[in-house]
Amino acid sequence: MCTAVVFSSPDGRLCIAFNRDEQRSRPIAAAPTIVELAAGTNAVFPADGQAGGTWIGANAHGLGLFLLNNYQGVSRQVAHAVTRGALIPALLDAPSRDGFEVLLRDQNAQIRRMQPFQLYAVWHGSDDLLCIRWSGEDLRDERTKIPRVAVSSSVMFDAADAHRRAQFAESTSREWTDDTLDVVFSGHLPARGPTSICMHRDDAKTVSHTRLWISATDVRMRYWPGPLCQTRNSIDVSLTRS
């Protein structure tokens, strides 16, 4: 129940924009902060209010990560289950691409105790995108290019995926700016409901919007603690690049 887009802007910045959709009963997440991780890497990310971890983040070395649930995977009971949100903080400690690959391999046993997900990794200055999919049974990776749209939904997935991708396709004729992203991520086409990018259901809704701009000099995260259609005030955090 989320929608994300990742792209490079004409001025060379990497952008990730993410609508997070969750159950209305889920506790409110903590706003993003700068965290020094175990190996000394500085990173910025919000924190889930229930299980900890996060769904989006970036580090001072230019790595951006975001994670969506894979509802089409196989959910199962797992002994000593690990929250999916723990994966991003663990991987953001990577100082380089090679370091990321090492950390990812180190997480293999933990991943197999998680529910299905799709994780995306991208580095500033590159249009390469790594997608890691855990189905609950198989772990696979796909290397592709940006721009890329990612969608998840536990309800009416095919319709939600088609409708949301169509909104981005219609917007690609314009330059992607904060104003463009505001319009798209607050949008209710084809109708306010379970398939719109700004999602509203009786049991769930878009609970936040996060936007990352990664440049050669800094990482800027802007966080709205609610759906963009209703939330005006944002929290802004900046991290200097290493």
XYZ file of C-alpha atoms in Angstrom, residues 33-228:
196
model
C 16.630 12.349 12.146
C 20.342 12.033 11.413
C 21.724 8.818 12.906
C 25.315 7.633 13.231
C 25.247 3.918 12.441
C 27.430 1.137 13.843
C 30.305 1.565 11.378
C 30.276 5.331 11.774
C 28.221 6.149 8.665
C 25.810 9.060 8.987
C 22.321 8.447 7.612
C 18.909 10.085 7.695
C 15.564 8.285 7.939
C 12.188 8.337 9.733
C 11.297 5.491 12.117
C 8.237 3.267 12.217
C 6.192 3.823 15.358
C 5.322 0.171 15.897
C 8.149 -2.153 14.884
C 11.030 0.286 14.536
C 13.147 0.406 11.403
C 12.208 2.461 8.385
C 10.890 2.376 4.824
C 13.175 5.028 3.299
C 16.580 6.527 3.974
C 19.881 7.771 2.608
C 23.443 7.967 3.832
C 26.254 10.485 3.549
C 27.915 8.409 0.806
C 25.029 9.005 -1.623
C 23.137 5.733 -1.205
C 19.342 5.937 -1.233
C 17.101 3.037 -0.203
C 13.364 2.502 -0.070
C 11.247 -0.519 0.760
C 7.690 -1.585 -0.049
C 5.762 -4.612 1.133
C 5.333 -7.422 -1.396
C 1.717 -8.410 -0.802
C 1.804 -10.777 -3.774
C 4.456 -12.850 -2.011
C 3.906 -15.700 0.438
C 3.232 -14.542 3.998
C 4.025 -17.173 6.586
C 4.608 -17.699 10.271
C 8.308 -17.367 11.026
C 10.035 -18.206 14.287
C 11.836 -15.167 15.713
C 10.508 -12.955 12.912
C 12.460 -9.816 11.989
C 10.738 -6.612 10.888
C 11.374 -5.625 7.279
C 12.101 -2.109 8.437
C 15.340 -3.247 10.073
C 16.898 -3.874 6.674
C 17.409 -0.265 5.581
C 19.305 0.930 8.696
C 21.549 -2.138 8.433
C 22.350 -1.502 4.763
C 22.787 2.265 5.076
C 26.032 1.609 6.947
C 27.606 0.815 3.553
C 30.405 3.256 2.590
C 30.496 2.086 -1.035
C 28.798 -0.133 -3.617
C 31.089 -3.030 -2.725
C 30.364 -2.456 0.937
C 26.649 -2.538 0.213
C 26.958 -5.914 -1.503
C 28.822 -7.284 1.532
C 26.207 -6.001 3.966
C 23.413 -7.381 1.800
C 24.979 -10.839 1.843
C 25.370 -10.562 5.607
C 21.605 -9.909 5.894
C 20.616 -13.080 4.043
C 19.658 -15.059 7.166
C 17.712 -12.102 8.574
C 15.860 -11.588 5.306
C 14.549 -15.141 5.425
C 12.876 -14.322 8.740
C 11.061 -11.339 7.218
C 7.728 -11.085 5.453
C 7.862 -10.460 1.664
C 9.196 -7.125 0.434
C 10.713 -5.241 -2.494
C 13.785 -3.163 -1.701
C 15.284 -0.586 -4.073
C 18.855 0.739 -3.904
C 20.282 3.600 -5.956
C 23.463 5.697 -5.791
C 23.831 9.381 -6.567
C 25.582 9.896 -9.891
C 24.325 6.648 -11.404
C 21.145 5.653 -13.209
C 21.548 2.020 -12.125
C 18.813 0.735 -9.827
C 18.966 -2.497 -7.861
C 15.654 -4.103 -6.926
C 15.767 -6.932 -4.377
C 12.570 -8.974 -4.101
C 11.861 -11.394 -1.300
C 8.744 -13.464 -2.034
C 8.801 -15.294 1.276
C 10.322 -18.253 -0.561
C 12.769 -16.865 -3.145
C 15.231 -13.973 -2.994
C 15.955 -12.394 -6.359
C 17.568 -9.211 -7.589
C 16.970 -7.208 -10.750
C 19.261 -4.520 -12.105
C 17.491 -1.876 -14.117
C 17.601 1.883 -14.755
C 15.909 4.954 -13.385
C 13.430 6.568 -13.607
C 11.330 3.896 -11.941
C 7.884 3.774 -10.346
C 7.197 1.223 -7.598
C 3.740 0.332 -6.291
C 2.425 -1.975 -3.603
C -1.140 -2.632 -2.519
C -2.904 -5.331 -0.538
C -6.228 -4.433 -2.193
C -6.976 -4.267 -5.932
C -3.274 -4.422 -6.784
C -3.642 -4.631 -10.574
C -5.970 -1.626 -10.681
C -3.860 0.373 -8.226
C -0.666 -0.398 -10.129
C -2.189 0.577 -13.485
C -3.843 3.770 -12.258
C -0.833 5.005 -10.334
C 1.633 4.318 -13.137
C -0.681 6.126 -15.540
C -0.502 9.277 -13.402
C 3.287 9.281 -13.573
C 3.253 8.547 -17.313
C 1.061 11.594 -17.905
C 3.436 13.759 -15.873
C 6.681 12.813 -17.608
C 6.184 15.475 -20.274
C 6.878 18.054 -17.551
C 10.067 18.588 -15.613
C 9.959 16.811 -12.267
C 10.014 19.506 -9.590
C 8.737 19.739 -6.032
C 5.572 21.362 -7.400
C 5.022 18.501 -9.857
C 5.568 15.931 -7.124
C 3.165 17.778 -4.820
C 0.419 17.513 -7.426
C 1.001 13.857 -8.281
C 1.428 12.556 -4.732
C -1.625 14.421 -3.428
C -3.727 13.229 -6.378
C -6.944 11.211 -6.135
C -7.316 10.060 -9.742
C -9.245 8.134 -10.960
C -11.169 8.707 -7.698
C -10.334 9.176 -4.041
C -10.044 5.613 -2.788
C -7.927 2.463 -2.691
C -6.277 2.866 -6.107
C -5.354 6.576 -6.059
C -1.759 7.636 -5.356
C -2.962 9.528 -2.285
C -4.821 6.526 -0.906
C -7.910 6.521 1.314
C -9.774 3.441 2.584
C -11.931 2.810 5.624
C -9.170 0.745 7.239
C -6.044 2.369 5.762
C -4.755 5.558 4.188
C -1.667 7.417 3.072
C -0.058 8.257 6.408
C 2.981 10.251 5.260
C 4.983 11.541 2.316
C 8.794 11.534 2.264
C 11.017 13.187 -0.314
C 14.761 12.760 -0.706
C 17.033 14.931 -2.821
C 20.622 13.629 -2.947
C 23.261 15.854 -4.525
C 27.058 15.832 -4.660
C 27.198 17.967 -1.505
C 24.253 17.009 0.673
C 21.189 14.885 1.341
C 17.910 16.668 2.000
C 14.919 14.823 3.409
C 11.522 16.480 3.632
C 8.809 14.670 5.563
C 5.080 15.331 5.778
C 3.461 13.469 8.745
C 0.206 12.924 6.886
C -1.231 12.746 3.366
C -0.210 15.631 1.100
